Amino acid sequence: MERLCSSPLHENISTALDKHLESIHVVQARRKDEIVNASSRQRHGPPRCQDERVVLALAVALRALCLATRKVRTMLWSAFQMTLPK
């Protein structure tokens, strides 16, 4: 989009994209923790408190990803509107 408008876009756009990517990495890590915890629970029996913390951490990460996705969609829409010919 920067090439289309022949000028750099606002720095908030790249910041929003970076936060979105970071949120994706956090969700992936929390999901991996959940899978590891579920596989170890099958072998050793059910420690419920630890399992609930892992699921809660995944839920918090998903909420952050949802918010970051909304922000990045808005930023990309704004950037697109700036690149349209007048």
Tab-separated table of C-alpha atoms in Angstrom:
chain	number	residue	atom	x	y	z
A	1	MET	CA	0.000	0.000	0.000
A	2	GLU	CA	2.917	2.300	0.599
A	3	ARG	CA	3.912	1.905	-3.037
A	4	LEU	CA	0.417	2.811	-4.195
A	5	CYS	CA	0.272	6.115	-2.332
A	6	SER	CA	3.981	6.915	-2.915
A	7	SER	CA	4.540	7.803	0.724
A	8	PRO	CA	5.040	5.870	3.945
A	9	LEU	CA	1.916	5.032	5.903
A	10	HIS	CA	1.342	6.036	9.491
A	11	GLU	CA	3.490	4.189	12.036
A	12	ASN	CA	0.373	2.981	13.911
A	13	ILE	CA	-0.406	0.683	10.994
A	14	SER	CA	2.872	-1.205	11.245
A	15	THR	CA	2.565	-1.239	15.046
A	16	ALA	CA	-0.901	-2.803	14.808
A	17	LEU	CA	0.423	-5.432	12.396
A	18	ASP	CA	3.297	-6.241	14.756
A	19	LYS	CA	0.937	-6.595	17.735
A	20	HIS	CA	-1.332	-8.851	15.702
A	21	LEU	CA	1.582	-11.107	14.784
A	22	GLU	CA	2.730	-11.158	18.405
A	23	SER	CA	-0.782	-12.147	19.516
A	24	ILE	CA	-0.779	-15.005	17.019
A	25	HIS	CA	2.520	-16.287	18.429
A	26	VAL	CA	1.178	-16.098	21.991
A	27	VAL	CA	-1.947	-18.086	21.053
A	28	GLN	CA	0.218	-20.698	19.347
A	29	ALA	CA	2.385	-21.031	22.456
A	30	ARG	CA	-0.630	-21.310	24.780
A	31	ARG	CA	-2.191	-23.931	22.532
A	32	LYS	CA	1.048	-25.899	22.549
A	33	ASP	CA	1.075	-25.719	26.373
A	34	GLU	CA	-2.506	-26.975	26.433
A	35	ILE	CA	-1.659	-29.934	24.198
A	36	VAL	CA	1.371	-30.853	26.322
A	37	ASN	CA	-0.691	-30.573	29.492
A	38	ALA	CA	-3.495	-32.721	28.042
A	39	SER	CA	-1.074	-35.435	26.951
A	40	SER	CA	0.651	-35.539	30.345
A	41	ARG	CA	-2.724	-35.613	32.116
A	42	GLN	CA	-3.667	-38.790	30.244
A	43	ARG	CA	-0.516	-40.489	31.528
A	44	HIS	CA	-0.479	-39.359	35.168
A	45	GLY	CA	-4.082	-38.649	36.131
A	46	PRO	CA	-6.060	-35.419	36.333
A	47	PRO	CA	-4.456	-32.459	38.159
A	48	ARG	CA	-7.463	-30.136	37.674
A	49	CYS	CA	-6.042	-26.849	38.993
A	50	GLN	CA	-3.099	-26.775	36.587
A	51	ASP	CA	-5.344	-27.756	33.679
A	52	GLU	CA	-7.713	-24.865	34.390
A	53	ARG	CA	-4.824	-22.368	34.459
A	54	VAL	CA	-3.604	-23.517	31.057
A	55	VAL	CA	-7.079	-23.230	29.539
A	56	LEU	CA	-7.582	-19.815	31.144
A	57	ALA	CA	-4.256	-18.608	29.721
A	58	LEU	CA	-5.370	-19.785	26.279
A	59	ALA	CA	-8.679	-17.938	26.667
A	60	VAL	CA	-6.879	-14.716	27.636
A	61	ALA	CA	-4.559	-15.071	24.641
A	62	LEU	CA	-7.527	-15.625	22.312
A	63	ARG	CA	-9.236	-12.513	23.665
A	64	ALA	CA	-6.082	-10.480	23.024
A	65	LEU	CA	-5.890	-11.919	19.496
A	66	CYS	CA	-9.509	-10.955	18.879
A	67	LEU	CA	-8.847	-7.369	19.946
A	68	ALA	CA	-5.654	-7.170	17.894
A	69	THR	CA	-7.490	-8.538	14.854
A	70	ARG	CA	-10.168	-5.862	15.137
A	71	LYS	CA	-7.557	-3.125	15.395
A	72	VAL	CA	-5.493	-4.382	12.474
A	73	ARG	CA	-8.594	-4.729	10.293
A	74	THR	CA	-9.494	-1.115	11.033
A	75	MET	CA	-5.958	0.059	10.362
A	76	LEU	CA	-5.760	-1.832	7.063
A	77	TRP	CA	-9.130	-0.447	5.988
A	78	SER	CA	-7.910	3.063	6.772
A	79	ALA	CA	-4.676	2.480	4.861
A	80	PHE	CA	-6.656	1.164	1.921
A	81	GLN	CA	-8.887	4.231	1.937
A	82	MET	CA	-5.803	6.466	1.874
A	83	THR	CA	-4.416	4.650	-1.177
A	84	LEU	CA	-7.579	4.981	-3.270
A	85	PRO	CA	-7.402	7.597	-6.004
A	86	LYS	CA	-9.286	10.775	-5.265
